[in-house]
PDB file of C-alpha atoms in Angstrom:
ATOM      1  CA  UNK A 154      15.092  -1.355   6.980  1.00 89.00           C
ATOM      2  CA  UNK A 155      16.660   1.665   5.097  1.00 91.00           C
ATOM      3  CA  UNK A 156      14.453   1.222   2.086  1.00 89.00           C
ATOM      4  CA  UNK A 157      11.072   0.763   4.404  1.00 89.00           C
ATOM      5  CA  UNK A 158      11.962   3.727   6.338  1.00 94.00           C
ATOM      6  CA  UNK A 159      12.181   5.977   3.275  1.00 93.00           C
ATOM      7  CA  UNK A 160       8.792   4.594   2.108  1.00 90.00           C
ATOM      8  CA  UNK A 161       7.079   5.429   5.261  1.00 92.00           C
ATOM      9  CA  UNK A 162       8.476   9.031   4.969  1.00 96.00           C
ATOM     10  CA  UNK A 163       7.311   9.237   1.445  1.00 94.00           C
ATOM     11  CA  UNK A 164       4.172   8.132   2.526  1.00 87.00           C
ATOM     12  CA  UNK A 165       4.021  10.929   5.071  1.00 92.00           C
ATOM     13  CA  UNK A 166       4.933  13.590   2.546  1.00 92.00           C
ATOM     14  CA  UNK A 167       2.147  12.167   0.352  1.00 88.00           C
ATOM     15  CA  UNK A 168       5.055  11.432  -2.346  1.00 93.00           C
ATOM     16  CA  UNK A 169       3.664   8.622  -4.316  1.00 90.00           C
ATOM     17  CA  UNK A 170       6.512   8.760  -7.029  1.00 93.00           C
ATOM     18  CA  UNK A 171       9.012   8.143  -4.353  1.00 94.00           C
ATOM     19  CA  UNK A 172       7.085   5.355  -2.918  1.00 90.00           C
ATOM     20  CA  UNK A 173       6.496   3.630  -6.358  1.00 90.00           C
ATOM     21  CA  UNK A 174      10.565   4.078  -7.151  1.00 92.00           C
ATOM     22  CA  UNK A 175      11.422   2.108  -4.154  1.00 90.00           C
ATOM     23  CA  UNK A 176       9.124  -0.686  -4.795  1.00 85.00           C
ATOM     24  CA  UNK A 177      10.875  -3.529  -6.407  1.00 85.00           C
ATOM     25  CA  UNK A 178       9.141  -5.632  -9.078  1.00 85.00           C
ATOM     26  CA  UNK A 179       8.484  -8.608  -6.888  1.00 84.00           C
ATOM     27  CA  UNK A 180       7.713  -6.966  -3.672  1.00 80.00           C
ATOM     28  CA  UNK A 181       4.436  -8.781  -2.144  1.00 79.00           C
ATOM     29  CA  UNK A 182       2.367  -5.589  -0.912  1.00 78.00           C
ATOM     30  CA  UNK A 183      -0.511  -6.554   1.064  1.00 77.00           C
ATOM     31  CA  UNK A 184       0.761 -10.088   1.086  1.00 73.00           C
ATOM     32  CA  UNK A 185       0.620 -11.939   4.440  1.00 76.00           C
ATOM     33  CA  UNK A 186      -1.034 -15.172   5.418  1.00 77.00           C
ATOM     34  CA  UNK A 187      -4.470 -14.943   7.092  1.00 82.00           C
ATOM     35  CA  UNK A 188      -5.390 -11.700   5.369  1.00 82.00           C
ATOM     36  CA  UNK A 189      -8.973 -12.040   5.843  1.00 88.00           C
ATOM     37  CA  UNK A 190      -9.538  -8.583   3.623  1.00 84.00           C
ATOM     38  CA  UNK A 191      -8.298 -10.758   0.651  1.00 83.00           C
ATOM     39  CA  UNK A 192     -10.782 -13.459   1.299  1.00 84.00           C
ATOM     40  CA  UNK A 193     -13.483 -11.081   1.546  1.00 89.00           C
ATOM     41  CA  UNK A 194     -12.809  -9.521  -1.718  1.00 84.00           C
ATOM     42  CA  UNK A 195     -11.677  -6.308  -0.894  1.00 84.00           C
ATOM     43  CA  UNK A 196     -10.016  -4.808  -4.173  1.00 81.00           C
ATOM     44  CA  UNK A 197      -7.628  -2.419  -2.952  1.00 79.00           C
ATOM     45  CA  UNK A 198      -6.185  -5.136  -0.362  1.00 82.00           C
ATOM     46  CA  UNK A 199      -5.495  -8.002  -2.550  1.00 82.00           C
ATOM     47  CA  UNK A 200      -1.973  -8.895  -3.077  1.00 82.00           C
ATOM     48  CA  UNK A 201       0.107  -7.014  -5.322  1.00 79.00           C
ATOM     49  CA  UNK A 202       3.605  -7.825  -6.628  1.00 76.00           C
ATOM     50  CA  UNK A 203       4.535  -4.736  -8.915  1.00 79.00           C
ATOM     51  CA  UNK A 204       4.642  -1.124  -8.451  1.00 82.00           C
ATOM     52  CA  UNK A 205       1.404  -0.635 -10.612  1.00 83.00           C
ATOM     53  CA  UNK A 206      -0.617  -2.635  -8.118  1.00 83.00           C
ATOM     54  CA  UNK A 207       0.917  -0.468  -5.410  1.00 84.00           C
ATOM     55  CA  UNK A 208       0.026   2.645  -7.330  1.00 87.00           C
ATOM     56  CA  UNK A 209      -3.569   1.063  -7.542  1.00 85.00           C
ATOM     57  CA  UNK A 210      -3.783   0.738  -3.688  1.00 84.00           C
ATOM     58  CA  UNK A 211      -2.474   4.207  -3.309  1.00 86.00           C
ATOM     59  CA  UNK A 212      -5.152   5.532  -5.599  1.00 88.00           C
ATOM     60  CA  UNK A 213      -7.871   3.692  -3.640  1.00 87.00           C
ATOM     61  CA  UNK A 214      -6.334   5.215  -0.340  1.00 84.00           C
ATOM     62  CA  UNK A 215      -6.321   8.627  -1.506  1.00 87.00           C
ATOM     63  CA  UNK A 216     -10.209   8.508  -2.043  1.00 90.00           C
ATOM     64  CA  UNK A 217     -10.702   7.790   1.787  1.00 88.00           C
ATOM     65  CA  UNK A 218     -12.441  10.044   4.062  1.00 89.00           C
ATOM     66  CA  UNK A 219     -10.741   9.634   7.245  1.00 83.00           C
ATOM     67  CA  UNK A 220     -12.371  10.584  10.251  1.00 88.00           C
ATOM     68  CA  UNK A 221     -10.872  11.147  13.880  1.00 81.00           C
ATOM     69  CA  UNK A 222     -13.031  10.308  16.819  1.00 69.00           C
TER      70      UNK A 222
END
C-alpha cells in the first residue's frame, strides 16, 4: 500500500522518474480482466509488464488535452 501511495503522489507531482523507479519489472500495468480498451486495440491501454511500458503509457497521457466540463 505504501508503494502505491508513493506512485499516486509522484503522479500528482508529475514526477515520472519516481513512478518508474517504484515499478517492479513484473508489475502488471493496465492488466485487469475484461479490459475492453485492450480488446479495442487502444495502444496506450495495452497491458504492460516493464517500466519501459509504463513510460510509454505516461508519454501518451502527457499528450492528452483534458477539458473540465
